[in-house]
XYZ file of C-alpha atoms in Angstrom:
535
model
C 12.413 20.842 79.595
C 10.990 18.490 76.953
C 7.800 16.731 78.031
C 7.326 13.027 77.243
C 3.822 12.821 75.822
C 3.995 9.079 75.093
C 2.393 8.385 78.493
C -0.878 9.692 77.057
C -0.797 7.572 73.889
C -3.416 5.036 75.022
C -5.890 7.522 76.477
C -9.253 8.001 74.805
C -9.484 11.411 73.095
C -12.123 12.409 75.648
C -9.761 11.657 78.534
C -6.797 13.158 76.722
C -8.685 16.464 76.433
C -8.381 16.953 80.207
C -4.585 16.931 79.910
C -4.748 19.290 76.942
C -7.035 21.669 78.859
C -4.587 21.770 81.770
C -1.796 22.682 79.396
C -3.840 25.239 77.444
C -5.026 26.904 80.666
C -1.605 27.108 82.247
C -0.546 30.562 81.091
C -1.808 33.830 82.527
C -3.345 36.552 80.349
C -4.296 34.092 77.627
C -7.746 32.871 76.677
C -8.115 29.110 76.490
C -10.256 28.032 73.518
C -11.613 24.497 73.873
C -12.679 23.383 70.415
C -12.357 19.723 71.331
C -15.687 18.663 72.757
C -18.920 18.673 70.770
C -21.258 20.154 73.388
C -23.126 22.876 71.432
C -23.459 26.438 72.700
C -26.875 26.750 71.031
C -30.188 25.234 72.098
C -33.880 25.158 71.247
C -35.648 27.575 73.591
C -39.308 27.338 72.507
C -39.869 23.658 73.444
C -38.191 24.387 76.772
C -40.539 27.301 77.432
C -43.384 24.940 76.642
C -42.007 22.374 79.093
C -41.976 24.830 81.972
C -45.444 26.187 81.168
C -46.783 22.649 80.937
C -45.299 21.999 84.366
C -47.294 24.886 85.847
C -50.503 23.547 84.332
C -49.665 20.047 85.580
C -49.100 21.266 89.130
C -52.517 22.987 89.051
C -54.084 19.778 87.756
C -52.580 17.845 90.642
C -53.981 20.305 93.183
C -57.349 20.209 91.430
C -57.493 16.449 91.952
C -57.160 16.959 95.699
C -54.939 19.101 97.840
C -53.999 19.718 101.428
C -52.811 23.284 101.392
C -50.740 25.019 102.623
C -48.755 21.805 103.158
C -48.128 21.258 99.441
C -49.896 17.902 98.991
C -51.607 17.225 95.667
C -53.115 14.210 93.950
C -52.849 12.313 90.692
C -54.280 14.302 87.751
C -57.665 13.264 86.359
C -58.471 12.952 82.683
C -62.128 13.994 82.894
C -62.500 17.520 81.516
C -58.759 17.974 81.083
C -59.023 19.275 77.519
C -61.392 22.079 78.483
C -59.247 23.089 81.453
C -56.187 23.169 79.208
C -57.976 25.413 76.707
C -58.808 27.849 79.517
C -55.196 27.765 80.690
C -54.009 28.603 77.181
C -56.544 31.442 76.859
C -55.535 32.917 80.217
C -51.826 32.761 79.319
C -51.954 33.385 75.577
C -49.225 36.050 75.809
C -46.610 33.382 76.578
C -44.676 31.851 73.653
C -44.509 28.533 75.495
C -48.274 28.407 76.007
C -48.955 29.323 72.381
C -46.662 26.484 71.332
C -48.557 24.072 73.588
C -51.885 25.099 72.091
C -50.541 24.594 68.571
C -49.000 21.284 69.573
C -52.337 20.076 70.895
C -53.980 20.859 67.573
C -51.169 19.161 65.679
C -51.358 15.988 67.761
C -55.126 15.797 67.331
C -55.520 16.916 63.715
C -52.280 15.783 62.028
C -51.224 12.690 63.956
C -54.761 11.617 64.860
C -54.348 11.037 68.586
C -56.869 11.720 71.320
C -56.171 15.191 72.733
C -57.376 14.195 76.195
C -55.271 11.031 76.271
C -52.222 12.927 75.072
C -52.682 15.700 77.645
C -53.131 13.234 80.457
C -49.978 11.340 79.434
C -48.009 14.586 79.286
C -49.347 15.843 82.626
C -48.603 12.603 84.450
C -45.286 12.456 82.664
C -44.070 15.924 83.573
C -45.171 15.453 87.191
C -43.196 12.214 87.288
C -45.892 10.690 89.472
C -46.018 7.263 87.831
C -43.638 4.621 86.568
C -42.966 4.695 82.809
C -45.732 2.481 81.416
C -45.003 0.706 79.131
C -41.380 0.656 80.284
C -40.007 0.776 76.729
C -41.671 4.153 76.103
C -44.922 5.930 76.970
C -47.591 4.828 74.517
C -48.487 8.105 72.794
C -45.023 9.551 73.259
C -43.609 6.707 71.182
C -46.009 7.500 68.338
C -45.050 11.186 68.280
C -41.288 10.651 68.539
C -41.570 7.974 65.860
C -43.122 10.584 63.514
C -40.098 12.794 64.142
C -37.584 9.994 63.532
C -39.337 9.062 60.291
C -39.352 12.693 59.115
C -35.683 13.338 59.857
C -34.007 9.962 59.363
C -36.129 7.683 57.242
C -38.570 9.501 54.963
C -41.366 7.538 53.366
C -39.357 4.371 52.765
C -40.505 2.507 55.877
C -44.109 2.445 57.160
C -44.243 4.377 60.429
C -46.218 1.699 62.256
C -43.597 -0.936 61.475
C -41.008 0.751 63.738
C -40.502 0.215 67.484
C -38.713 2.717 69.739
C -36.979 2.404 73.096
C -36.431 5.731 74.905
C -32.994 5.768 76.562
C -30.656 8.085 78.445
C -28.953 9.479 75.356
C -26.925 7.803 72.641
C -24.266 6.580 75.069
C -26.807 4.551 77.042
C -28.132 3.166 73.774
C -24.652 1.935 72.857
C -24.094 0.311 76.257
C -27.481 -1.419 76.209
C -27.134 -2.647 72.626
C -23.667 -4.145 73.061
C -24.762 -5.844 76.278
C -27.925 -7.377 74.837
C -26.179 -8.512 71.661
C -23.674 -10.343 73.826
C -26.141 -11.758 76.349
C -28.289 -13.179 73.559
C -25.477 -14.774 71.587
C -25.787 -12.434 68.606
C -22.144 -11.425 68.969
C -19.566 -13.653 70.655
C -15.930 -13.416 71.671
C -13.781 -13.693 68.565
C -16.523 -12.621 66.166
C -15.612 -10.173 63.455
C -17.330 -6.792 63.481
C -16.838 -4.150 60.816
C -16.341 -0.571 61.997
C -16.682 2.378 59.632
C -13.775 4.701 60.406
C -13.165 7.433 61.415
C -15.803 6.918 64.078
C -16.895 8.021 67.548
C -14.193 6.484 69.745
C -16.377 4.189 71.929
C -17.319 2.168 68.834
C -13.629 1.285 68.634
C -12.993 0.928 72.360
C -16.031 -1.104 73.476
C -15.434 -4.091 71.154
C -11.844 -4.247 72.440
C -12.950 -4.714 76.059
C -12.208 -8.096 77.607
C -15.879 -8.959 78.076
C -16.553 -8.609 74.341
C -13.244 -9.610 72.728
C -14.405 -8.828 69.198
C -12.131 -8.822 66.162
C -12.320 -5.514 64.335
C -12.452 -5.162 60.575
C -11.837 -1.542 59.622
C -13.780 0.054 56.802
C -11.713 3.155 56.151
C -13.271 6.236 54.596
C -10.927 7.908 52.133
C -10.125 11.599 52.710
C -9.306 11.875 48.999
C -12.898 10.827 48.255
C -14.332 13.464 50.610
C -14.425 10.869 53.392
C -16.607 8.381 51.532
C -16.008 4.607 51.697
C -14.365 3.120 48.592
C -16.202 0.159 47.094
C -13.344 -2.116 48.105
C -13.853 -1.147 51.750
C -17.620 -1.690 51.639
C -17.074 -5.044 49.973
C -15.494 -6.275 53.217
C -19.098 -6.612 54.418
C -19.528 -9.518 52.011
C -17.420 -11.716 54.285
C -19.915 -13.991 56.108
C -17.602 -13.985 59.132
C -18.438 -10.296 59.686
C -21.423 -10.421 62.024
C -22.159 -6.722 62.355
C -21.333 -3.291 60.926
C -20.986 -0.283 63.264
C -20.974 3.243 61.856
C -21.736 6.858 62.660
C -23.566 8.615 59.841
C -22.855 11.489 59.279
C -19.384 10.572 60.425
C -17.526 11.742 63.507
C -15.214 13.575 63.143
C -15.158 14.194 59.356
C -18.828 15.165 59.651
C -19.785 13.817 56.239
C -22.929 11.879 55.397
C -22.736 8.713 53.319
C -23.405 9.447 49.671
C -26.027 7.750 47.525
C -23.458 5.395 45.972
C -22.365 4.066 49.373
C -25.910 3.617 50.646
C -26.958 1.721 47.532
C -23.878 -0.495 47.547
C -24.529 -1.520 51.150
C -28.175 -2.130 50.321
C -27.133 -4.317 47.386
C -24.700 -6.318 49.545
C -27.401 -6.867 52.170
C -30.066 -7.801 49.639
C -27.981 -10.171 47.542
C -25.151 -11.512 49.672
C -25.575 -10.688 53.372
C -29.244 -10.764 54.368
C -28.061 -11.834 57.833
C -25.778 -8.819 58.406
C -26.655 -6.705 61.442
C -26.037 -2.959 61.215
C -25.807 -0.419 64.030
C -26.010 3.161 62.763
C -25.626 6.179 65.041
C -27.330 9.064 63.216
C -27.069 11.848 65.811
C -25.743 14.384 63.273
C -28.265 13.538 60.551
C -30.453 16.519 61.421
C -27.633 18.888 60.413
C -27.332 17.355 56.937
C -29.099 18.342 53.748
C -31.521 15.642 52.521
C -30.278 13.043 55.001
C -31.211 9.383 54.668
C -30.319 6.770 57.245
C -29.242 3.242 56.385
C -32.366 2.275 58.314
C -34.392 3.707 55.427
C -32.953 1.254 52.912
C -32.034 -1.738 55.133
C -34.688 -1.547 57.870
C -34.777 -5.252 58.694
C -31.014 -5.340 59.300
C -30.507 -2.030 61.060
C -30.587 -0.794 64.642
C -30.854 2.995 64.556
C -29.583 5.130 67.427
C -30.578 8.776 67.614
C -29.746 11.299 70.324
C -31.515 14.638 70.830
C -28.382 16.061 72.451
C -26.698 17.976 69.638
C -29.559 19.288 67.496
C -31.607 20.620 70.395
C -28.649 21.568 72.605
C -29.772 19.018 75.179
C -26.681 17.080 76.242
C -27.664 17.449 79.903
C -31.167 16.081 79.335
C -29.814 12.642 78.260
C -32.437 11.944 75.595
C -32.158 9.283 72.920
C -33.993 6.464 71.200
C -33.183 3.061 69.755
C -35.273 2.120 66.718
C -35.805 -1.298 65.168
C -38.191 -2.582 62.539
C -40.862 -4.920 63.855
C -39.619 -7.513 61.358
C -35.845 -7.656 61.810
C -32.869 -10.002 61.476
C -32.012 -9.776 65.172
C -35.295 -11.481 66.052
C -34.676 -13.984 63.255
C -31.234 -14.770 64.649
C -32.697 -15.270 68.125
C -35.163 -17.781 66.751
C -32.325 -19.629 65.021
C -30.144 -20.103 68.095
C -29.339 -23.683 69.148
C -31.829 -25.288 71.531
C -29.427 -25.196 74.493
C -28.928 -21.442 74.126
C -32.618 -20.752 73.700
C -33.319 -22.751 76.865
C -30.697 -20.681 78.708
C -32.357 -17.495 77.486
C -35.745 -18.886 78.558
C -34.373 -19.083 82.080
C -32.914 -15.574 81.813
C -36.195 -13.904 80.828
C -38.807 -16.289 82.275
C -39.664 -13.922 85.138
C -41.018 -11.232 82.774
C -42.892 -13.127 80.061
C -44.433 -16.606 79.805
C -43.276 -17.206 76.223
C -39.675 -16.031 75.962
C -39.484 -16.964 72.284
C -41.944 -14.138 71.574
C -39.800 -11.553 73.399
C -38.352 -9.257 70.737
C -34.776 -8.006 70.618
C -35.817 -4.460 71.518
C -37.817 -5.660 74.534
C -34.798 -7.690 75.635
C -32.876 -4.405 75.493
C -35.373 -2.943 77.952
C -35.121 -5.909 80.313
C -31.327 -6.092 80.157
C -31.072 -2.370 80.865
C -32.412 -3.165 84.346
C -30.735 -6.551 84.906
C -33.982 -8.320 83.840
C -35.261 -8.658 87.406
C -36.047 -4.926 87.507
C -37.749 -4.844 84.126
C -40.960 -3.583 85.766
C -39.153 -0.376 86.769
C -37.280 0.091 83.491
C -37.698 3.033 81.194
C -36.534 6.596 80.735
C -37.915 8.978 83.366
C -41.255 10.402 82.285
C -40.262 14.112 82.518
C -37.414 13.311 80.122
C -39.867 11.648 77.761
C -42.110 14.726 77.875
C -39.236 17.005 76.865
C -38.370 14.553 74.084
C -41.948 14.760 72.819
C -41.898 18.567 72.894
C -38.610 18.620 70.978
C -40.123 16.249 68.412
C -43.275 18.332 68.023
C -41.174 21.484 67.679
C -39.410 19.967 64.665
C -42.543 18.367 63.195
C -44.501 21.632 63.346
C -41.649 23.655 61.822
C -42.695 22.927 58.248
C -40.299 25.529 56.814
C -37.404 24.067 58.858
C -36.523 27.521 60.150
C -34.696 26.239 63.233
C -32.693 23.773 61.156
C -31.758 26.424 58.598
C -30.569 28.777 61.346
C -28.333 26.132 62.913
C -26.824 25.236 59.551
C -26.024 28.883 58.862
C -24.540 29.247 62.327
C -22.059 26.384 62.134
C -21.145 27.077 58.493
C -20.306 30.715 59.265
C -18.027 29.428 62.008
C -16.346 27.044 59.609
C -15.746 29.800 57.054
C -14.219 32.033 59.732
C -11.846 29.264 60.843
C -10.610 28.400 57.362
C -10.435 32.024 56.211
C -8.047 32.983 59.013
C -6.086 29.773 58.598
C -5.565 30.698 54.951
C -7.336 27.642 53.549
C -10.219 27.463 51.077
C -13.587 26.656 52.707
C -14.957 23.137 52.564
C -17.327 22.635 49.643
C -18.510 19.031 49.499
C -22.344 18.822 49.480
C -22.262 15.805 51.816
C -20.481 17.723 54.569
C -22.479 18.472 57.694
C -19.914 20.789 59.333
C -20.677 19.965 62.959
C -16.987 19.047 63.197
C -14.076 19.560 60.881
C -10.799 17.671 60.693
C -7.668 19.762 60.349
C -5.337 17.406 58.501
C -1.807 18.694 58.971
C -0.326 17.424 55.731
C -2.705 19.074 53.208
C -2.778 22.265 55.296
C 1.024 22.459 55.295
C 1.150 21.669 51.583
C -1.364 24.390 50.757
C 0.486 26.977 52.856
C 4.121 26.279 51.964
C 4.502 23.384 49.519
C 5.300 19.667 49.411
C 8.644 19.775 51.196
C 7.157 21.611 54.152
C 4.233 19.146 54.272
C 6.676 16.240 54.526
C 8.570 18.085 57.256
C 5.394 18.687 59.307
C 4.277 15.067 58.998
C 7.705 13.916 60.149
C 7.546 16.184 63.188
C 3.957 15.226 63.959
C 4.714 11.535 64.202
C 6.189 12.166 67.634
C 2.586 12.511 68.862
C 3.080 15.832 70.585
C 1.564 18.198 68.007
C -1.739 18.740 69.822
C 0.153 19.301 73.070
C 2.333 21.884 71.353
C -0.768 23.597 69.986
C -2.340 23.653 73.450
C 0.856 24.883 75.085
C 1.748 27.546 72.512
C -1.697 28.828 71.522
C -4.128 27.858 74.312
C -6.251 25.926 71.795
C -7.603 22.451 72.595
C -8.242 20.054 69.704
C -8.855 16.309 69.885
C -6.584 13.852 68.058
C -8.021 12.422 64.853
C -6.051 9.224 65.455
C -8.249 8.429 68.447
C -11.227 8.303 66.063
C -9.489 5.972 63.641
C -7.854 8.366 61.167
C -4.510 7.382 59.680
C -3.192 10.904 59.146
C -2.064 13.348 61.860
C -5.120 15.544 62.320
C -7.037 17.483 64.935
C -10.800 17.433 65.427
C -12.418 20.840 65.755
C -15.989 21.103 66.981
C -17.801 23.919 65.174
C -20.645 23.833 67.685
C -19.292 25.019 70.997
C -17.591 28.401 70.416
C -18.559 31.699 68.843
C -17.624 32.844 65.350
C -14.926 35.292 66.454
C -13.316 32.537 68.530
C -13.064 30.253 65.503
C -11.454 33.149 63.634
C -8.933 33.441 66.497
C -8.249 29.689 66.311
C -7.544 30.037 62.605
C -5.194 32.978 63.172
C -3.349 31.217 65.997
C -2.856 28.033 64.008
C -1.665 30.042 61.006
C 0.898 31.848 63.174
C 2.097 28.522 64.509
C 2.343 27.110 60.974
C 4.415 30.106 59.897
C 6.717 29.623 62.872
C 7.132 25.979 61.858
C 7.966 27.143 58.368
C 10.702 29.434 59.687
C 12.148 26.487 61.623
C 11.918 24.374 58.483
C 13.858 26.981 56.498
C 16.548 27.214 59.146
C 16.875 23.450 59.349
C 17.090 23.070 55.576
C 19.469 25.977 55.303
C 17.674 27.933 52.623
C 14.446 29.032 51.011
C 12.641 26.647 48.641
C 11.974 27.894 45.158
C 8.662 29.707 44.804
């Protein structure tokens, strides 16, 4: 029986995967290989060990404050003498990797960042105990300074003064997206019918959210060219010159091609912003930047125009922790646009935010994000949970203290070995572009078919793939789950493969299975054409 797959055509790739998994899992004695989702199967262990050791010290500090044992009642930790007690704790437990990391982190915070060791310890202890509201609600005071150092190191470099950047700690990159779209709309910075440019291919929600009824935005696609190694042609970037385009959304490095923007693209955007579009707002999601060589965010060259979103989920293997930050420059075009709103709108916004600040005009865009994240009225209880912020700080310190970038180098080797295994067994040459990050790879059916069996076969495969059932056939016949490239804004029939969530031998098996399927297609092609093409 032939299955009608058209019923799934409008599903998001992340919802479609559930149907593909059902199909791929439906046959006995066959291993299902889910290469669709990007949840990594690697994670950073040392900062987690430190988290749990810090929790033991924090619990002791609580009981030192006051305790009613054996009933398990402790008190709020006290700052007096905390540094000395921590040093004794480290000495008594010096055989533990997590404790050694904490001792080194304390020295780094004090001697390299210049923060008070006692203040930092007290913030971490209260934070990991979760015994107080997040204060300030945007982000704990010292935690923001440390995470900001990490963001500058990995995303920005020395282009932007560290102190000129504000952070908002959020529940991962997805929460950041939801908050940003909502606050842009509530504050009149984007309106129904406005044009927004979207760099494609892109993480699907950046396509789907603007289409929702409550936003009603008109999309202008900036299409990366696969023949240019997934860079944006100048003609595409020049669409940003249109003053009707209010904002530019992109993921950099891209998802799913997994390619960082090259120097030419960055400089062209910077030139457009500087000379023709100083009002353009940019939202860049840089979650994969830490996997790139010599990465530079658009925030580094257009800080006043750019909202930067970064999630700790992929690099540290922390998707379940829900850790992310939104970064804006203290001097930014969003605040300028708020100041330039018509009087009637500013008065409406005064009423919206008057319960949290006496002078609403002084309330920055990023602080409006915080308020809107809790429906304004609950602004006083806003903020990412403090244990989450502590783990974020420990992740940041882990990367900052790793001066040789050993962890980063190991992850890069890991995912690139997986990529080589996949392409080797598929019978394709490995990817070689220096801007590739390799967290994902796109298997474009047409060039693969052309490389394996020539132009006529490539045309045949593309014709068959237009029916939209290719990924279902792959799942049904091989047990392999890929996500459709079309759902991310590609124009060619392609499948997204995550190189993060399976082991090397499994990627080799995916390559072999897809090659077998391609050869079977080729046999069908020969039978249909009634002969063998010339060699």
